[in-house]
Amino acid sequence: MTTHNTHDIIISGAGMVGLATAIGLARAGLRVALLEKNRFDETPSSPGHFSARVSAINHTSEHLLRNLGAWDGIAKDRRSAYRQMDVWDGLGTGDIQFNADDVQVDHLGHIIENRHIVMALLEVARTLPDIELLAEETITQWQQDDSGVTATTSLDQTLRASLLIGSEGKLSPVREQSDIDLWRWSYDHSAVVTTVRHERPHQATARQVFLENGPLAFLPLEDTEHPQQTSSIVWSVLPGEAQRLLTLDNDEFCRELGTAFEHRLGAITHADPRFAFPLEAQQAKHYYDGRVVVLGDAAHTIHPLAGLGVNLGFLDAGALIDELVRAHEKQMDLGHAFVLRRYQRTRQSHNLAVAALMEGLKRGFTTQAALPVMLRNSGLSLLNRVHLLKRPLIQGALGNLGPAAPTLCRPLSDAPKSRFAATPHKP
């Protein structure tokens, strides 16, 4: 039986970015239908057990999660603050350290499992009457006209709204079925991810070494059972090497990992099950097609070496919320090209600039020629000694955009709550 539901916005994909977008819009009085193909995983984690998929949440993303009311929903022992970052060249002597004290902050960021961010956002979303959560349901087709979008779902519902948002990740069906083209390129590498325990304490420090075939990162985790001795790793290697690492037994893998990491944290004493995924980058050539708009990984993905992926997605969410709320307050059509063009202009140039920077870093640190190796080692050492040069890099890592940041991505004291306070929708 077909049912018909009218909303202001339809969002396909209830991951971190999709949920954040839905909450921000609903708190401004917009009615949102939020669809997710999977069942929501709300199973509490056992102490000492961690998911392999984590994000390095910078200050800007923390502001967003706090402003949405989700931050305190993430258990303290699942928010692993880090105060320092150590980066060094495995082929030379260059290294650099970033410390929270350099910019007078308490921490540089937090390492948090993706599922715990989703669970905290979901808890908030369930309290908002203007969000209709549709789990295990997808959009199968849609049509646009001059006044809105009509979408049919896998459960034979018909949804009507002014705008359809695709937020399902890099394989976004909404994007693929629209006229939004991509630039795509492969890094010809895979990332091996897992959680490990190590002999020495991590001291709330994120570490990354650039090896011959790619970077290896150790991201510190809070672990009540093994304090300061648990980290999430991301190891970028050639695809064949990734498959070999997956076939090693636990002891062999721990030995090879410890050697690759120069035993900076002593012996690796345990590794959880390992997973690997191909490293690819893509950028949408434009972010909207008529009344369809994309954000987060549906619009762009980059190399994970800086852990920026979801932070860029949260900036997308904040920028799109700003534009849609502004249009709503002015009684404008939410799907008008003028509104969506402003969002695209705000976010596409920034996302492309970050992608270009990541590509340059990746290329610069994978070459083994003598001169580039010497130059990059000298450059790292110089940056580490000159505070005036290092400080802007730290501010960039924090995600600080100053007044250019979207409203919800600013500190609580700077984000006007009245604009995003939950208000009942008038039919």
Coordinates of C-alpha atoms in Angstrom, one line a residue:
M1 CA 0.0 0.0 0.0
T2 CA 1.4 3.4 -1.0
T3 CA 1.4 6.2 1.5
H4 CA 2.1 9.8 0.8
N5 CA 4.2 12.1 3.1
T6 CA 5.1 15.7 2.7
H7 CA 8.3 17.1 4.2
D8 CA 10.5 20.1 3.6
I9 CA 13.7 18.0 3.0
I10 CA 14.4 14.4 2.2
I11 CA 17.8 13.1 3.2
S12 CA 19.1 9.8 1.9
G13 CA 21.8 8.4 4.2
A14 CA 21.8 8.5 8.0
G15 CA 25.5 8.4 8.7
M16 CA 27.4 11.0 10.7
V17 CA 26.9 13.8 8.1
G18 CA 23.4 12.9 7.2
L19 CA 22.2 12.8 10.8
A20 CA 24.0 16.1 11.7
T21 CA 22.3 17.8 8.7
A22 CA 18.9 16.5 9.7
I23 CA 19.2 17.6 13.3
G24 CA 20.4 21.1 12.3
L25 CA 17.5 21.5 9.9
A26 CA 14.9 20.1 12.3
R27 CA 16.0 22.4 15.1
A28 CA 15.3 25.3 12.7
G29 CA 11.7 24.1 12.2
L30 CA 12.2 22.2 8.9
R31 CA 10.4 18.9 8.5
V32 CA 12.9 16.2 7.5
A33 CA 12.5 12.6 6.2
L34 CA 15.8 10.7 6.9
L35 CA 16.2 7.4 5.2
E36 CA 18.9 4.8 6.0
K37 CA 19.3 1.5 4.2
N38 CA 20.7 -0.4 7.2
R39 CA 19.3 -1.1 10.7
F40 CA 20.6 1.4 13.2
D41 CA 23.3 -0.2 15.3
E42 CA 22.7 0.9 18.9
T43 CA 24.5 -1.9 20.7
P44 CA 26.7 -0.6 23.5
S45 CA 30.4 -1.4 23.2
S46 CA 32.1 -3.6 25.7
P47 CA 35.0 -2.1 27.6
G48 CA 38.3 -2.8 25.8
H49 CA 36.6 -3.5 22.4
F50 CA 36.8 -1.0 19.6
S51 CA 35.6 -0.6 16.1
A52 CA 38.4 -0.3 13.4
R53 CA 36.7 2.7 11.8
V54 CA 37.5 5.9 13.7
S55 CA 37.7 9.6 12.9
A56 CA 40.0 12.3 14.1
I57 CA 37.5 15.0 15.2
N58 CA 38.9 18.5 15.1
H59 CA 37.8 21.5 17.0
T60 CA 35.3 22.7 14.3
S61 CA 33.6 19.3 14.3
E62 CA 33.5 19.2 18.1
H63 CA 31.8 22.6 18.0
L64 CA 29.2 21.2 15.6
L65 CA 28.5 18.1 17.7
R66 CA 28.3 20.3 20.9
N67 CA 25.9 22.7 19.3
L68 CA 23.7 19.9 18.1
G69 CA 23.6 18.4 21.6
A70 CA 25.4 15.2 20.6
W71 CA 28.8 15.6 22.2
D72 CA 27.8 14.6 25.7
G73 CA 26.1 11.6 24.3
I74 CA 29.5 10.1 23.4
A75 CA 30.8 8.3 26.5
K76 CA 33.9 10.0 27.9
D77 CA 35.9 6.8 27.6
R78 CA 35.1 6.8 23.9
R79 CA 36.3 10.3 23.3
S80 CA 40.1 10.0 23.2
A81 CA 41.6 13.4 23.3
Y82 CA 45.1 13.9 21.9
R83 CA 47.4 16.8 22.8
Q84 CA 50.3 16.2 20.4
M85 CA 51.0 15.0 16.9
D86 CA 54.4 13.6 15.9
V87 CA 55.1 13.2 12.2
W88 CA 58.4 11.9 10.8
D89 CA 60.0 10.7 7.6
G90 CA 60.9 7.0 7.8
L91 CA 63.4 7.5 4.9
G92 CA 65.3 10.3 6.6
T93 CA 65.8 12.3 9.8
G94 CA 63.1 15.0 9.3
D95 CA 60.3 15.3 11.9
I96 CA 57.8 17.7 13.3
Q97 CA 55.8 17.9 16.5
F98 CA 52.5 19.8 17.0
N99 CA 51.5 20.4 20.6
A100 CA 48.3 21.9 22.1
D101 CA 50.4 24.2 24.2
D102 CA 51.7 25.8 21.0
V103 CA 48.3 27.4 20.4
Q104 CA 47.0 27.6 24.0
V105 CA 44.3 24.9 23.7
D106 CA 43.6 21.8 25.9
H107 CA 43.7 19.4 23.0
L108 CA 44.3 19.1 19.3
G109 CA 41.3 16.8 18.7
H110 CA 39.7 13.5 19.6
I111 CA 39.8 10.0 18.2
I112 CA 36.3 8.7 18.2
E113 CA 34.8 5.5 16.7
N114 CA 32.4 6.4 13.9
R115 CA 29.6 4.2 15.3
H116 CA 29.6 6.1 18.6
I117 CA 29.3 9.5 16.8
V118 CA 26.3 8.0 14.9
M119 CA 24.7 6.7 18.1
A120 CA 25.0 10.0 19.8
L121 CA 23.5 11.9 16.9
L122 CA 20.7 9.3 16.6
E123 CA 19.8 9.8 20.2
V124 CA 19.3 13.5 19.6
A125 CA 17.4 12.9 16.3
R126 CA 14.9 10.6 18.1
T127 CA 13.9 13.5 20.3
L128 CA 13.0 15.8 17.5
P129 CA 9.4 15.5 16.2
D130 CA 10.3 17.2 12.9
I131 CA 12.6 14.2 11.9
E132 CA 11.0 11.1 10.5
L133 CA 13.5 8.3 10.8
L134 CA 13.0 5.6 8.1
A135 CA 15.5 2.7 8.8
E136 CA 16.0 -0.2 6.4
E137 CA 14.4 1.9 3.6
T138 CA 15.9 3.5 0.5
I139 CA 14.8 5.7 -2.3
T140 CA 14.3 3.7 -5.5
Q141 CA 13.4 6.5 -7.8
W142 CA 12.4 10.2 -7.9
Q143 CA 11.2 12.9 -10.2
Q144 CA 11.7 16.6 -10.0
D145 CA 9.4 19.4 -11.1
D146 CA 9.2 23.1 -10.7
S147 CA 7.9 22.9 -7.1
G148 CA 9.6 19.9 -5.6
V149 CA 10.9 16.3 -5.6
T150 CA 8.7 13.2 -5.5
A151 CA 10.5 10.1 -4.3
T152 CA 9.4 6.5 -4.1
T153 CA 10.9 4.3 -1.4
S154 CA 11.7 0.6 -1.2
L155 CA 8.7 0.1 1.1
D156 CA 6.4 1.8 -1.4
Q157 CA 6.1 5.1 0.3
T158 CA 5.8 8.3 -1.7
L159 CA 7.7 11.2 -0.2
R160 CA 7.4 14.8 -1.4
A161 CA 9.8 17.6 -0.5
S162 CA 11.4 20.8 -1.8
L163 CA 14.9 19.2 -1.8
L164 CA 16.6 15.8 -1.9
I165 CA 20.0 15.5 -0.1
G166 CA 22.3 12.6 -1.0
S167 CA 24.5 11.7 2.0
E168 CA 25.1 8.0 1.6
G169 CA 28.9 8.0 1.2
K170 CA 31.2 7.7 -1.8
L171 CA 28.9 5.3 -3.7
S172 CA 25.9 7.5 -3.2
P173 CA 22.9 6.2 -5.2
V174 CA 21.3 9.7 -5.2
R175 CA 24.4 11.2 -6.8
E176 CA 24.8 8.3 -9.3
Q177 CA 21.2 8.6 -10.5
S178 CA 21.5 12.4 -10.9
D179 CA 23.6 14.4 -13.4
I180 CA 26.4 15.1 -10.9
D181 CA 29.6 14.0 -12.5
L182 CA 32.9 13.2 -10.7
W183 CA 36.6 13.5 -11.0
R184 CA 38.0 10.2 -9.8
W185 CA 41.5 8.9 -9.2
S186 CA 43.0 5.9 -7.5
Y187 CA 46.1 6.0 -5.2
D188 CA 46.8 2.3 -6.1
H189 CA 47.1 1.7 -2.4
S190 CA 44.9 0.1 0.3
A191 CA 44.5 1.0 3.9
V192 CA 44.9 -1.7 6.5
V193 CA 43.0 -0.8 9.7
T194 CA 42.7 -2.4 13.1
T195 CA 43.1 -1.7 16.8
V196 CA 46.3 -2.7 18.5
R197 CA 47.8 -2.8 22.0
H198 CA 51.4 -1.7 22.6
E199 CA 54.0 -1.9 25.3
R200 CA 54.6 1.8 26.0
P201 CA 52.0 4.4 26.7
H202 CA 50.9 6.6 23.8
Q203 CA 50.8 9.7 26.1
A204 CA 47.7 11.1 24.2
T205 CA 49.9 11.6 21.1
A206 CA 48.9 10.9 17.5
R207 CA 51.8 9.6 15.5
Q208 CA 52.4 9.2 11.8
V209 CA 55.4 8.0 9.9
F210 CA 55.9 8.2 6.1
L211 CA 57.3 4.9 4.9
E212 CA 58.5 3.9 1.5
N213 CA 55.1 2.8 0.3
G214 CA 52.8 5.1 2.3
P215 CA 52.0 6.5 5.7
L216 CA 51.4 4.5 8.9
A217 CA 49.4 6.3 11.6
F218 CA 48.8 5.3 15.3
L219 CA 45.8 7.1 16.7
P220 CA 45.6 7.0 20.6
L221 CA 42.5 5.5 22.2
E222 CA 41.2 5.6 25.7
D223 CA 41.0 2.1 27.1
T224 CA 39.9 1.6 30.7
E225 CA 41.3 -2.0 30.7
H226 CA 44.7 -1.0 29.1
P227 CA 45.3 2.7 29.9
Q228 CA 47.3 4.5 27.2
Q229 CA 48.3 1.2 25.6
T230 CA 45.6 1.0 22.8
S231 CA 45.7 2.7 19.4
S232 CA 43.8 2.6 16.2
I233 CA 46.1 2.2 13.2
V234 CA 45.8 3.1 9.5
W235 CA 48.5 1.6 7.3
S236 CA 48.7 2.6 3.7
V237 CA 50.4 -0.1 1.5
L238 CA 50.3 -1.5 -2.0
P239 CA 47.2 -3.7 -2.6
G240 CA 49.2 -6.9 -2.8
E241 CA 51.0 -6.1 0.5
A242 CA 47.6 -5.3 2.1
Q243 CA 46.4 -8.8 1.2
R244 CA 49.6 -10.3 2.6
L245 CA 49.2 -8.4 5.9
L246 CA 45.7 -9.7 6.2
T247 CA 46.8 -13.3 5.9
L248 CA 49.5 -13.1 8.6
D249 CA 48.8 -14.6 12.0
N250 CA 48.5 -12.2 15.0
D251 CA 52.1 -12.6 16.2
E252 CA 53.6 -12.1 12.7
F253 CA 51.5 -9.1 12.0
C254 CA 52.4 -7.5 15.4
R255 CA 56.1 -8.0 14.7
E256 CA 56.0 -6.5 11.2
L257 CA 53.9 -3.6 12.5
G258 CA 56.3 -2.9 15.3
T259 CA 59.3 -2.9 13.0
A260 CA 57.6 -0.6 10.5
F261 CA 56.7 1.8 13.3
E262 CA 60.4 1.7 14.6
H263 CA 59.1 0.4 17.9
R264 CA 58.2 3.9 19.0
L265 CA 55.6 2.4 21.3
G266 CA 57.6 -0.7 22.1
A267 CA 56.4 -4.1 21.1
I268 CA 52.9 -4.5 19.6
T269 CA 51.3 -7.1 21.9
H270 CA 47.9 -7.6 20.3
A271 CA 46.0 -6.8 17.2
D272 CA 42.2 -7.1 16.6
P273 CA 40.9 -8.5 13.3
R274 CA 42.2 -6.5 10.4
F275 CA 40.4 -5.0 7.5
A276 CA 41.5 -3.4 4.2
F277 CA 39.9 -1.1 1.7
P278 CA 41.1 0.6 -1.5
L279 CA 42.3 4.2 -1.3
E280 CA 40.6 6.3 -3.9
A281 CA 39.7 10.0 -4.2
Q282 CA 36.8 11.7 -5.9
Q283 CA 35.4 15.2 -6.2
A284 CA 32.0 16.1 -7.6
K285 CA 32.3 18.6 -10.5
H286 CA 29.2 20.3 -9.1
Y287 CA 27.3 19.8 -5.8
Y288 CA 23.7 20.0 -7.0
D289 CA 21.5 19.0 -9.9
G290 CA 18.2 20.8 -9.9
R291 CA 16.6 19.9 -6.6
V292 CA 19.2 17.3 -5.7
V293 CA 22.3 18.2 -3.6
V294 CA 25.1 16.1 -2.2
L295 CA 27.5 16.5 0.8
G296 CA 30.1 14.7 2.7
D297 CA 31.7 11.6 1.1
A298 CA 28.9 11.7 -1.6
A299 CA 30.5 14.9 -2.8
H300 CA 34.2 14.3 -2.1
T301 CA 36.7 11.8 -0.6
I302 CA 40.4 12.4 0.0
H303 CA 43.4 10.4 1.1
P304 CA 43.0 9.6 4.9
L305 CA 46.6 10.6 5.8
A306 CA 45.4 13.7 7.6
G307 CA 42.2 12.3 9.0
L308 CA 40.2 15.2 7.6
G309 CA 37.4 13.3 5.8
V310 CA 34.4 13.6 8.2
N311 CA 35.6 17.0 9.3
L312 CA 35.1 18.3 5.7
G313 CA 31.7 16.5 5.7
F314 CA 30.6 18.3 8.9
L315 CA 31.6 21.6 7.3
D316 CA 29.4 20.7 4.4
A317 CA 26.6 20.0 6.7
G318 CA 27.0 23.3 8.6
A319 CA 27.2 25.3 5.4
L320 CA 24.2 23.7 3.8
I321 CA 22.2 24.1 7.1
D322 CA 23.1 27.8 7.0
E323 CA 21.9 28.3 3.5
L324 CA 18.7 26.3 3.9
V325 CA 17.7 28.0 7.2
R326 CA 18.4 31.4 5.7
A327 CA 16.2 30.5 2.7
H328 CA 13.5 29.2 5.1
E329 CA 13.5 32.4 7.2
K330 CA 13.1 34.4 4.0
Q331 CA 10.3 32.1 2.7
M332 CA 12.4 31.2 -0.3
D333 CA 12.2 28.0 -2.3
L334 CA 14.6 25.6 -0.5
G335 CA 15.5 23.9 -3.8
H336 CA 16.1 27.1 -5.8
A337 CA 19.4 27.2 -7.7
F338 CA 20.4 30.5 -5.9
V339 CA 20.3 28.7 -2.5
L340 CA 22.2 25.6 -3.6
R341 CA 24.7 27.7 -5.6
R342 CA 25.7 29.6 -2.5
Y343 CA 26.3 26.3 -0.7
Q344 CA 28.4 25.0 -3.6
R345 CA 30.5 28.2 -3.8
T346 CA 31.2 28.1 -0.1
R347 CA 32.3 24.4 0.1
Q348 CA 33.6 23.3 -3.2
S349 CA 36.6 25.6 -3.4
H350 CA 37.7 24.7 0.2
N351 CA 37.2 20.9 -0.4
L352 CA 39.2 21.1 -3.7
A353 CA 42.0 23.1 -2.0
V354 CA 42.3 20.4 0.8
A355 CA 42.3 17.6 -1.8
A356 CA 45.1 19.3 -3.7
L357 CA 47.1 19.7 -0.5
M358 CA 46.6 16.0 0.4
E359 CA 47.7 15.0 -3.1
G360 CA 50.8 17.2 -2.8
L361 CA 51.7 15.7 0.6
K362 CA 51.1 12.2 -0.6
R363 CA 53.3 12.7 -3.7
G364 CA 56.0 14.5 -1.8
F365 CA 56.4 11.8 0.8
T366 CA 56.2 8.8 -1.5
T367 CA 59.1 9.7 -3.8
Q368 CA 62.4 8.1 -2.9
A369 CA 64.7 10.2 -5.1
A370 CA 67.6 11.6 -3.1
L371 CA 67.0 15.3 -3.7
P372 CA 63.3 15.3 -2.7
V373 CA 64.0 13.2 0.4
M374 CA 66.7 15.7 1.4
L375 CA 64.4 18.7 0.8
R376 CA 61.4 17.3 2.7
N377 CA 63.6 16.4 5.7
S378 CA 65.1 19.8 5.7
G379 CA 61.6 21.4 5.4
L380 CA 60.2 19.3 8.3
S381 CA 63.1 20.2 10.5
L382 CA 62.8 23.9 9.6
L383 CA 59.0 24.0 10.3
N384 CA 59.6 22.3 13.6
R385 CA 62.0 25.0 14.7
V386 CA 60.1 28.1 13.5
H387 CA 57.0 28.7 15.5
L388 CA 55.6 31.4 13.2
L389 CA 55.6 28.8 10.4
K390 CA 54.2 26.0 12.5
R391 CA 51.4 27.8 14.2
P392 CA 49.2 28.2 11.0
L393 CA 49.6 24.5 10.3
I394 CA 48.3 23.7 13.8
Q395 CA 45.4 26.1 13.3
G396 CA 44.6 24.3 10.1
A397 CA 44.7 20.9 11.8
L398 CA 42.2 22.3 14.4
G399 CA 39.9 23.2 11.6
N400 CA 39.7 26.8 12.7
L401 CA 38.1 28.9 9.9
G402 CA 37.3 31.9 12.1
P403 CA 34.3 34.0 11.0
A404 CA 34.1 31.9 7.8
A405 CA 33.0 28.9 9.7
P406 CA 29.4 27.8 9.4
T407 CA 27.2 28.9 12.3
L408 CA 27.0 25.5 14.0
C409 CA 30.7 25.0 13.5
R410 CA 31.6 27.9 15.8
P411 CA 32.1 27.7 19.6
L412 CA 28.9 27.6 21.7
S413 CA 29.3 31.3 22.7
D414 CA 29.5 32.3 19.0
A415 CA 26.6 30.2 17.7
P416 CA 23.2 31.9 18.1
K417 CA 21.0 29.2 19.6
S418 CA 17.7 31.0 18.9
R419 CA 18.1 30.4 15.2
F420 CA 18.4 26.7 15.6
A421 CA 16.2 26.2 18.6
A422 CA 13.5 23.4 18.1
T423 CA 10.2 25.1 17.2
P424 CA 7.0 23.3 16.4
H425 CA 6.1 23.2 12.8
K426 CA 2.9 25.0 11.8
P427 CA 1.0 22.9 9.2

